[in-house]
Coordinates of C-alpha atoms and ligand atoms in Angstrom, one line a residue:
M7 CA 24.2 -4.9 2.0
L8 CA 24.4 -8.4 3.3
A9 CA 25.8 -9.6 0.0
R10 CA 28.5 -6.9 0.0
D11 CA 29.5 -7.6 3.6
P12 CA 33.4 -7.8 3.6
G13 CA 33.2 -10.3 6.5
L14 CA 31.2 -12.7 4.3
A15 CA 33.6 -12.2 1.4
D16 CA 36.6 -12.9 3.6
A17 CA 35.0 -16.1 5.0
V18 CA 34.3 -17.4 1.5
A19 CA 37.9 -16.5 0.3
A20 CA 39.4 -18.3 3.3
R21 CA 37.3 -21.4 2.5
T22 CA 38.2 -21.4 -1.2
A23 CA 41.8 -21.0 -0.2
D24 CA 41.4 -24.2 1.9
G25 CA 40.2 -26.0 -1.3
E26 CA 36.5 -25.8 -1.0
G27 CA 34.5 -25.3 -4.2
P28 CA 32.8 -21.9 -4.6
V29 CA 29.2 -23.0 -3.8
D30 CA 30.4 -25.1 -0.7
A31 CA 32.5 -22.2 0.5
L32 CA 29.6 -19.8 0.1
H33 CA 27.3 -22.2 1.9
G34 CA 29.7 -22.8 4.7
A35 CA 30.3 -19.1 5.2
V36 CA 26.6 -18.2 5.1
E37 CA 25.7 -20.9 7.6
H38 CA 28.5 -19.8 9.9
W39 CA 27.1 -16.2 9.9
C40 CA 23.5 -17.5 10.3
E41 CA 24.6 -19.3 13.5
R42 CA 26.0 -16.1 14.9
L43 CA 22.8 -14.2 14.0
A44 CA 20.6 -16.8 15.5
A45 CA 22.6 -16.5 18.8
L46 CA 22.0 -12.7 18.8
G47 CA 18.2 -13.3 18.7
G48 CA 15.5 -10.8 17.9
T49 CA 15.6 -8.8 14.7
L50 CA 19.1 -9.9 14.0
A51 CA 18.1 -13.5 14.1
E52 CA 15.4 -12.8 11.6
R53 CA 18.1 -11.7 9.1
Q54 CA 19.0 -15.3 8.7
T55 CA 16.3 -15.6 6.1
D56 CA 17.8 -12.7 4.1
L57 CA 21.3 -14.1 4.3
R58 CA 20.1 -17.5 3.1
D59 CA 18.3 -15.8 0.3
V60 CA 21.6 -14.1 -0.7
F61 CA 23.2 -17.6 -0.7
Q62 CA 20.5 -19.0 -3.0
R63 CA 20.8 -16.2 -5.4
A64 CA 24.6 -16.2 -5.5
A65 CA 24.7 -20.0 -5.8
A66 CA 22.2 -19.9 -8.7
R67 CA 24.5 -17.4 -10.4
L68 CA 27.6 -19.6 -9.8
L69 CA 25.7 -22.6 -11.1
G70 CA 24.3 -20.8 -14.1
V71 CA 20.7 -21.7 -13.1
A72 CA 17.6 -19.5 -12.7
P73 CA 17.6 -17.6 -9.4
P74 CA 15.0 -18.7 -6.9
G75 CA 11.8 -16.7 -6.6
I76 CA 8.2 -17.1 -7.6
P77 CA 8.1 -20.3 -9.7
P78 CA 6.9 -19.9 -13.2
L79 CA 3.2 -20.7 -13.3
A80 CA 1.9 -22.9 -16.1
E81 CA -1.8 -22.4 -15.3
P82 CA -3.9 -20.0 -13.3
S83 CA -3.2 -20.7 -9.6
V84 CA -3.4 -19.5 -6.1
L85 CA 0.0 -18.5 -4.8
L86 CA 0.8 -19.5 -1.2
A87 CA 3.9 -18.0 0.4
D88 CA 5.5 -17.3 3.7
D89 CA 5.8 -13.7 2.7
L90 CA 6.4 -11.7 -0.5
A91 CA 8.6 -8.7 -1.1
P92 CA 6.9 -5.7 -2.7
A93 CA 9.1 -6.2 -5.8
D94 CA 8.0 -9.9 -6.1
T95 CA 4.4 -8.9 -5.7
A96 CA 4.6 -6.1 -8.3
G97 CA 5.8 -8.7 -10.8
L98 CA 2.8 -11.0 -10.4
D99 CA 0.7 -11.6 -13.5
P100 CA -3.0 -11.1 -12.5
A101 CA -4.0 -13.5 -15.4
L102 CA -2.1 -16.3 -13.8
V103 CA -2.2 -15.5 -10.1
L104 CA -5.9 -15.8 -9.2
G105 CA -5.3 -15.3 -5.5
L106 CA -2.5 -14.8 -3.0
V107 CA -2.2 -16.2 0.6
T108 CA 0.7 -15.3 2.8
E109 CA 1.5 -16.4 6.3
R110 CA 3.0 -13.1 7.3
G111 CA 2.2 -9.4 6.8
G112 CA -0.8 -7.2 7.8
P113 CA -3.7 -6.0 5.7
T114 CA -2.1 -2.7 5.0
S115 CA 1.4 -4.0 4.4
H116 CA 2.7 -3.3 0.9
T117 CA 2.4 -6.8 -0.3
A118 CA -1.4 -6.6 0.3
I119 CA -1.6 -3.1 -1.2
I120 CA 0.2 -4.1 -4.4
A121 CA -2.0 -7.2 -4.8
G122 CA -5.0 -4.9 -4.4
Q123 CA -3.7 -2.6 -7.1
L124 CA -3.3 -5.6 -9.4
G125 CA -6.8 -6.7 -8.6
I126 CA -5.6 -10.0 -7.1
P127 CA -7.6 -11.2 -4.1
A128 CA -5.2 -11.5 -1.2
V129 CA -5.3 -12.8 2.3
V130 CA -2.3 -12.0 4.5
G131 CA -1.4 -13.2 8.0
A132 CA -2.8 -16.8 7.3
A133 CA -0.5 -18.5 9.8
G134 CA -0.1 -22.3 9.3
A135 CA -1.3 -22.3 5.7
L136 CA 2.0 -23.5 4.3
A137 CA 2.5 -26.3 6.7
A138 CA -1.0 -27.7 5.8
S139 CA 0.3 -27.8 2.1
P140 CA -3.2 -27.8 0.6
A141 CA -4.0 -29.1 -2.9
R142 CA -6.8 -26.6 -3.2
I143 CA -7.4 -23.2 -1.7
A144 CA -10.5 -21.0 -1.7
L145 CA -10.2 -17.5 -0.5
D146 CA -12.3 -14.4 0.0
G147 CA -10.0 -11.4 -0.3
T148 CA -12.7 -9.1 1.1
T149 CA -13.3 -10.9 4.4
G150 CA -9.9 -12.6 4.6
E151 CA -11.5 -16.0 4.8
T152 CA -9.2 -18.9 3.6
L153 CA -10.4 -22.4 3.2
L154 CA -7.7 -25.1 2.8
D155 CA -8.8 -28.1 0.8
P156 CA -12.5 -27.1 0.9
D157 CA -15.2 -29.4 -0.2
D158 CA -17.1 -28.4 -3.3
D159 CA -20.1 -26.9 -1.4
A160 CA -17.9 -24.6 0.7
A161 CA -15.9 -23.5 -2.3
A162 CA -19.1 -22.9 -4.3
E163 CA -20.4 -20.7 -1.5
L164 CA -17.4 -18.4 -1.7
V165 CA -17.8 -18.2 -5.5
R166 CA -21.5 -17.3 -5.1
R167 CA -20.6 -14.5 -2.7
A168 CA -18.0 -13.2 -5.2
E169 CA -20.7 -13.2 -7.9
R170 CA -23.2 -11.4 -5.7
R171 CA -20.5 -8.7 -5.0
R172 CA -19.8 -8.4 -8.7
A173 CA -23.5 -8.0 -9.4
L174 CA -23.9 -5.4 -6.7
A175 CA -20.8 -3.5 -7.9
G176 CA -22.4 -3.3 -11.3
T177 CA -25.5 -1.5 -10.0
A178 CA -23.8 1.9 -9.7
Q179 CA -22.1 3.5 -12.7
G180 CA -20.7 6.9 -13.5
P181 CA -19.4 9.5 -11.0
G182 CA -19.7 8.6 -7.4
S183 CA -22.5 10.1 -5.3
T184 CA -24.6 9.4 -2.3
R185 CA -28.3 8.4 -2.8
D186 CA -29.3 12.0 -2.5
G187 CA -26.8 13.2 -5.1
H188 CA -24.0 14.5 -2.8
R189 CA -20.9 14.1 -5.1
V190 CA -18.0 12.0 -3.9
A191 CA -15.2 11.2 -6.4
V192 CA -14.3 7.5 -6.4
L193 CA -10.7 7.2 -7.4
A194 CA -8.1 4.4 -7.5
N195 CA -4.8 3.8 -5.9
I196 CA -2.3 2.9 -8.6
G197 CA 1.4 2.0 -9.0
G198 CA 1.9 2.7 -12.7
A199 CA 0.5 2.9 -16.2
D200 CA -0.9 -0.7 -16.2
D201 CA -2.8 0.0 -13.0
A202 CA -4.1 3.2 -14.5
R203 CA -5.5 1.3 -17.5
R204 CA -7.2 -1.3 -15.2
A205 CA -8.6 1.5 -13.1
V206 CA -10.0 3.4 -16.1
A207 CA -11.6 0.1 -17.2
A208 CA -13.3 -0.1 -13.8
G209 CA -14.8 3.3 -14.4
V210 CA -12.9 5.4 -11.9
E211 CA -12.9 9.2 -12.0
G212 CA -9.2 9.2 -11.7
A213 CA -6.2 8.2 -9.6
G214 CA -6.3 9.4 -6.0
L215 CA -2.8 8.0 -5.3
L216 CA 0.0 7.1 -7.6
R217 CA 2.7 5.6 -5.3
T218 CA 5.7 6.6 -7.4
E219 CA 8.1 4.7 -5.2
L220 CA 6.5 1.4 -6.4
C221 CA 7.7 2.3 -9.9
F222 CA 11.3 2.0 -8.8
V223 CA 11.5 -0.8 -6.2
D224 CA 13.9 -2.8 -8.3
R225 CA 16.2 0.1 -9.3
V226 CA 19.7 0.5 -8.1
A227 CA 20.4 3.9 -9.6
A228 CA 18.0 6.8 -9.4
P229 CA 15.8 7.1 -12.5
T230 CA 16.7 10.1 -14.8
V231 CA 14.3 13.0 -15.4
D232 CA 13.8 11.8 -19.0
E233 CA 12.9 8.3 -17.8
Q234 CA 10.5 9.5 -15.1
A235 CA 8.9 12.1 -17.4
E236 CA 8.1 9.3 -19.9
L237 CA 6.7 7.0 -17.1
Y238 CA 4.5 9.8 -15.7
R239 CA 3.4 10.8 -19.2
R240 CA 2.2 7.2 -19.8
V241 CA 0.2 7.2 -16.6
L242 CA -1.4 10.5 -17.3
A243 CA -2.2 9.5 -20.9
E244 CA -3.9 6.3 -19.6
L245 CA -5.9 8.5 -17.2
D246 CA -7.0 10.6 -20.2
G247 CA -7.9 13.8 -18.6
R248 CA -9.2 12.3 -15.3
T249 CA -7.9 13.5 -11.9
A250 CA -4.3 12.4 -11.2
V251 CA -2.9 12.7 -7.7
V252 CA 0.7 11.8 -7.7
R253 CA 2.7 11.2 -4.5
V254 CA 6.4 12.0 -4.7
L255 CA 8.8 9.3 -3.5
D256 CA 7.8 7.7 -0.1
A257 CA 11.1 5.8 0.3
G258 CA 12.2 4.1 3.5
A259 CA 10.9 1.7 6.1
D260 CA 8.6 -0.8 4.4
K261 CA 9.3 0.7 1.0
P262 CA 13.1 0.7 0.7
L263 CA 14.7 2.1 -2.5
A264 CA 18.3 1.3 -3.2
F265 CA 19.0 4.8 -4.6
A266 CA 17.3 6.6 -1.8
D267 CA 18.7 4.7 1.2
P268 CA 18.8 6.8 4.4
G269 CA 21.4 4.4 5.8
P270 CA 21.1 2.1 8.8
Q271 CA 18.5 3.2 11.3
E272 CA 17.4 1.6 14.5
N273 CA 13.7 2.3 13.8
P274 CA 13.2 2.9 10.1
A275 CA 9.4 3.5 10.3
L276 CA 10.1 6.3 12.8
G277 CA 13.2 7.4 11.0
V278 CA 14.3 9.4 8.0
R279 CA 11.7 8.5 5.4
G280 CA 9.1 10.1 3.1
V281 CA 9.4 13.9 3.0
R282 CA 12.2 13.8 5.6
L283 CA 14.4 11.9 3.3
L284 CA 13.5 14.2 0.4
R285 CA 14.7 17.1 2.5
E286 CA 18.1 15.4 3.0
R287 CA 18.2 14.5 -0.7
P288 CA 16.6 17.5 -2.5
E289 CA 18.0 16.4 -5.8
L290 CA 15.7 13.4 -5.8
L291 CA 12.6 15.7 -5.4
E292 CA 13.9 18.3 -7.9
A293 CA 14.3 15.5 -10.6
Q294 CA 10.8 14.1 -9.8
L295 CA 9.1 17.5 -9.9
A296 CA 10.8 18.4 -13.1
A297 CA 9.7 15.1 -14.7
L298 CA 6.1 15.6 -13.4
A299 CA 6.0 19.2 -14.8
R300 CA 7.1 17.8 -18.2
A301 CA 4.5 15.0 -18.2
R302 CA 1.8 17.5 -17.3
A303 CA 2.9 19.9 -20.1
A304 CA 2.8 16.9 -22.6
T305 CA -0.6 15.7 -21.6
G306 CA -2.5 18.8 -20.2
A307 CA -3.5 16.5 -17.3
E308 CA -5.2 17.8 -14.2
L309 CA -2.2 16.9 -12.1
R310 CA -2.0 17.2 -8.3
V311 CA 1.3 16.5 -6.5
M312 CA 1.5 15.6 -2.8
A313 CA 4.2 14.8 -0.2
P314 CA 4.2 11.7 2.0
M315 CA 4.8 11.7 5.8
V316 CA 4.3 15.4 6.4
A317 CA 4.3 16.1 10.1
T318 CA 4.6 19.9 10.5
A319 CA 3.4 23.1 8.8
E320 CA 7.0 23.9 8.0
E321 CA 7.5 20.7 6.0
A322 CA 4.3 21.3 4.1
E323 CA 5.4 24.9 3.3
W324 CA 8.8 23.6 2.1
F325 CA 7.2 21.1 -0.2
V326 CA 4.6 23.5 -1.7
A327 CA 7.3 26.0 -2.4
R328 CA 9.3 23.3 -4.3
C329 CA 6.2 22.5 -6.4
R330 CA 5.5 26.1 -7.2
A331 CA 9.1 26.6 -8.2
A332 CA 8.8 23.6 -10.6
G333 CA 5.7 25.1 -12.2
L334 CA 3.2 22.7 -10.7
P335 CA 0.0 24.5 -9.8
S336 CA -1.6 22.0 -7.4
A337 CA 0.4 20.9 -4.3
G338 CA -0.8 19.0 -1.3
A339 CA 0.2 17.0 1.7
M340 CA -0.7 13.5 2.9
I341 CA -2.2 13.5 6.4
E342 CA -0.8 10.3 7.8
V343 CA 1.1 11.4 10.8
P344 CA -1.1 12.1 13.9
A345 CA 0.6 15.4 14.5
A346 CA -0.4 16.6 11.0
A347 CA -4.0 15.4 11.6
L348 CA -4.3 17.3 14.8
R349 CA -2.8 20.5 13.3
A350 CA -4.4 20.2 9.9
A351 CA -5.4 23.8 9.8
E352 CA -1.8 25.0 10.1
V353 CA -0.3 22.2 8.0
L354 CA -2.7 22.7 5.1
A355 CA -2.8 26.5 5.2
G356 CA -0.7 26.8 2.1
C357 CA -1.8 23.6 0.4
D358 CA -4.3 23.1 -2.5
F359 CA -5.6 19.8 -1.2
A360 CA -4.9 17.0 1.3
S361 CA -5.2 13.2 1.3
I362 CA -5.6 11.2 4.5
G363 CA -3.5 8.0 4.5
T364 CA -5.3 5.8 7.1
N365 CA -2.6 3.1 6.8
D366 CA 0.2 5.1 8.3
L367 CA -2.2 7.2 10.4
A368 CA -3.3 4.0 12.1
Q369 CA 0.3 2.7 12.4
Y370 CA 1.5 5.8 14.2
L371 CA -1.7 6.3 16.2
F372 CA -1.6 2.8 17.6
A373 CA 2.2 2.4 17.7
A374 CA 1.6 -0.8 15.7
D375 CA 3.8 -1.8 12.8
R376 CA 1.5 -2.2 9.8
A377 CA 3.6 -5.2 8.5
E378 CA 3.1 -7.1 11.8
G379 CA 0.3 -9.5 11.2
R380 CA -0.1 -10.2 14.9
L381 CA -1.1 -6.6 15.5
A382 CA -3.7 -6.5 12.8
P383 CA -6.6 -6.0 15.2
L384 CA -5.1 -2.7 16.4
L385 CA -4.9 -1.6 12.8
D386 CA -8.6 -2.5 12.1
G387 CA -10.0 0.3 9.9
W388 CA -13.0 0.3 12.3
Q389 CA -11.1 1.6 15.3
P390 CA -13.0 4.5 16.7
A391 CA -9.8 6.4 17.6
L392 CA -8.7 6.4 13.9
W393 CA -12.0 8.1 12.9
Q394 CA -11.8 10.6 15.7
L395 CA -8.5 11.6 14.3
V396 CA -9.8 11.6 10.7
D397 CA -12.7 13.7 11.8
A398 CA -10.4 16.2 13.5
A399 CA -8.2 16.5 10.4
V400 CA -11.2 17.1 8.1
R401 CA -12.6 19.8 10.4
G402 CA -9.1 21.4 10.7
A403 CA -8.7 21.4 6.9
G404 CA -11.6 23.8 6.6
D405 CA -12.0 24.7 2.9
V406 CA -9.0 22.8 1.7
P407 CA -10.4 19.7 -0.2
V408 CA -9.7 16.5 1.6
G409 CA -9.8 12.9 0.3
I410 CA -8.9 9.6 1.9
C411 CA -6.5 7.2 0.1
G412 CA -5.9 4.6 2.8
E413 CA -7.0 1.0 2.6
A414 CA -9.7 1.5 5.2
V415 CA -12.1 3.1 2.8
G416 CA -11.9 0.1 0.5
D417 CA -14.5 -1.2 3.0
P418 CA -17.7 0.1 1.4
L419 CA -19.3 1.0 4.7
L420 CA -16.2 2.8 5.9
A421 CA -16.3 4.8 2.6
C422 CA -19.8 5.9 3.8
V423 CA -18.3 6.8 7.2
A424 CA -15.6 8.8 5.5
V425 CA -18.3 10.7 3.5
G426 CA -20.0 11.4 6.8
A427 CA -16.8 12.9 8.1
G428 CA -16.9 15.3 5.1
V429 CA -14.3 14.0 2.6
G430 CA -14.8 14.8 -1.0
S431 CA -13.1 11.7 -2.5
V432 CA -12.1 8.2 -1.6
S433 CA -9.3 6.4 -3.4
V434 CA -9.3 2.6 -3.2
S435 CA -7.8 -0.5 -4.8
V436 CA -9.2 -1.1 -8.2
G437 CA -11.1 -4.2 -7.1
R438 CA -13.0 -2.2 -4.5
V439 CA -14.2 0.6 -6.8
G440 CA -17.5 -1.0 -7.8
L441 CA -18.7 -1.9 -4.3
V442 CA -17.7 1.4 -2.9
R443 CA -19.6 3.3 -5.6
A444 CA -22.6 1.0 -5.0
A445 CA -22.5 1.6 -1.2
L446 CA -22.4 5.4 -1.6
A447 CA -25.3 5.2 -4.0
R448 CA -27.5 3.4 -1.5
H449 CA -27.0 5.8 1.5
D450 CA -27.8 9.4 1.8
L451 CA -25.5 12.0 3.3
A452 CA -27.5 12.2 6.5
T453 CA -27.1 8.4 7.0
C454 CA -23.4 8.7 6.3
R455 CA -23.2 11.3 9.1
R456 CA -25.1 9.0 11.4
M457 CA -22.7 6.2 10.6
L458 CA -19.7 8.4 11.5
A459 CA -21.4 9.4 14.8
A460 CA -22.0 5.7 15.5
V461 CA -18.3 4.9 15.0
L462 CA -17.2 7.7 17.2
G463 CA -19.7 6.6 19.9
A464 CA -18.6 3.0 19.8
S465 CA -16.2 1.5 22.4
S466 CA -14.5 -1.0 20.0
P467 CA -14.1 -1.7 16.3
E468 CA -16.6 -4.6 16.6
R469 CA -19.2 -2.4 18.2
A470 CA -18.6 0.3 15.6
R471 CA -19.1 -2.3 12.8
E472 CA -22.2 -3.5 14.4
A473 CA -23.7 -0.1 14.9
V474 CA -23.0 1.0 11.3
G475 CA -24.4 -2.3 10.1
E476 CA -27.7 -1.5 11.7
L477 CA -27.9 1.8 9.8
A478 CA -26.7 0.3 6.5
D479 CA -28.5 -1.1 3.5
P480 CA -28.7 -4.9 4.4
E481 CA -27.4 -6.1 1.1
I482 CA -24.2 -3.9 1.3
A483 CA -23.8 -4.8 5.0
A484 CA -24.0 -8.6 4.2
L485 CA -21.3 -8.4 1.5
A486 CA -19.0 -5.7 2.8
G487 CA -16.8 -8.0 4.9
Ligands
LIG9 C1 -1.3 5.4 3.8 O1 -0.3 5.5 4.6 O2 -2.5 5.3 4.2 C2 -1.1 5.5 2.4 C3 -2.1 5.7 1.5 O3 0.2 5.5 1.9 P1 1.1 4.1 1.9 O4 0.1 3.0 2.1 O5 1.7 4.0 0.6 O6 2.0 4.3 3.0
LIG10 MG1 1.6 6.1 4.0

């Protein structure tokens, strides 16, 4: 939108008419607008970065050179950046990017989530890391520890810790269950067929969340039914008969899609997004459901389809009816809006299953933007209020099967807490699968229930962590982060 702004085009035209060369004219016009944005302050001032990014891309095109972006990596490296767009993160090669450190963003922002899906250890919100311009970085993606120019001993300690985690993760194989044999499916959050392949290699029982919007972040036009059917068919084929929970497009706010743009909104996270947007643009949902039905028919997969950002029973009913009409037998809702969690019995009455999204549930419960690194403590997965709401939702759901697919349960001890609350599956980043399975295998159901009670009885996230740590297997507690 910034690039297409007629005001910018007019300013460039005026400057070229005055004899300036195209790159100079563009630069002058962009800087002029940047000054005006800076004077306005706040969110508008932040748009200067975007406008300068437009300049760099357009200038690269004019000069016939490669556009700026992530530099090509010649050898395996740690990537250090101010921030990364979801589309940039999705393009990272896990063989070359050994780790990722960004100055901005929160632990449940989409940059962090996509890195997790790729299995890339990532630390976000590491303010000041760029200015230090380190020659070497050591990072622990589980605890968020980042060491700039560490000495050999300090770096070796992080490597040892990673090895201990790997060894521990290898101790539990096969379907997930608690020590006393209570079954809990351990699933993976994925963004496409490649992620599905990695997840299967990690031994998951299926995908608990395919974020379909991540397949289309770089698309200008809506993908056709044929194209989508082929994409979903490949994902289902990789999963090879395992559970496949697919979420229809969750466009808007932190996951903008050019072809599903709700238009300018003062407060996109509280605006028309997720299922609200699909109701305004039913053709998007119809195409997606038709494609999913085709992929299911082609693979015979156990496919479950769910809607994002459901807030009311009426929205859930609408979505389930659309799925049934498309011939999809299993339809569910994400519980990630506090209203839906509180009214789970009504919201889920016609649903076949539900999945609790702790990322957005926390964002809306604490009125704290998940992409705002400075508010990360409010979004700590150990917040007792978050678990009070999860507990209420699971109770409200009654016999409707409920899983959790938010980042919180990537913490192996919080996966145990979730089991204590009564969920039947946890879906996590592929890198977390092993440790989560190992943690479940070391605790019985009664201990998991005591862990939940400890969290609910705690007055802060720190106290909750401490209380659960006392109930937990010491080795898991030491490596959980
Ligand atoms: C969530 O909100 O917890 C969730 C799983 O969905 P997303 O992170 O894609 O918003
Ligand atoms: Mg969400």
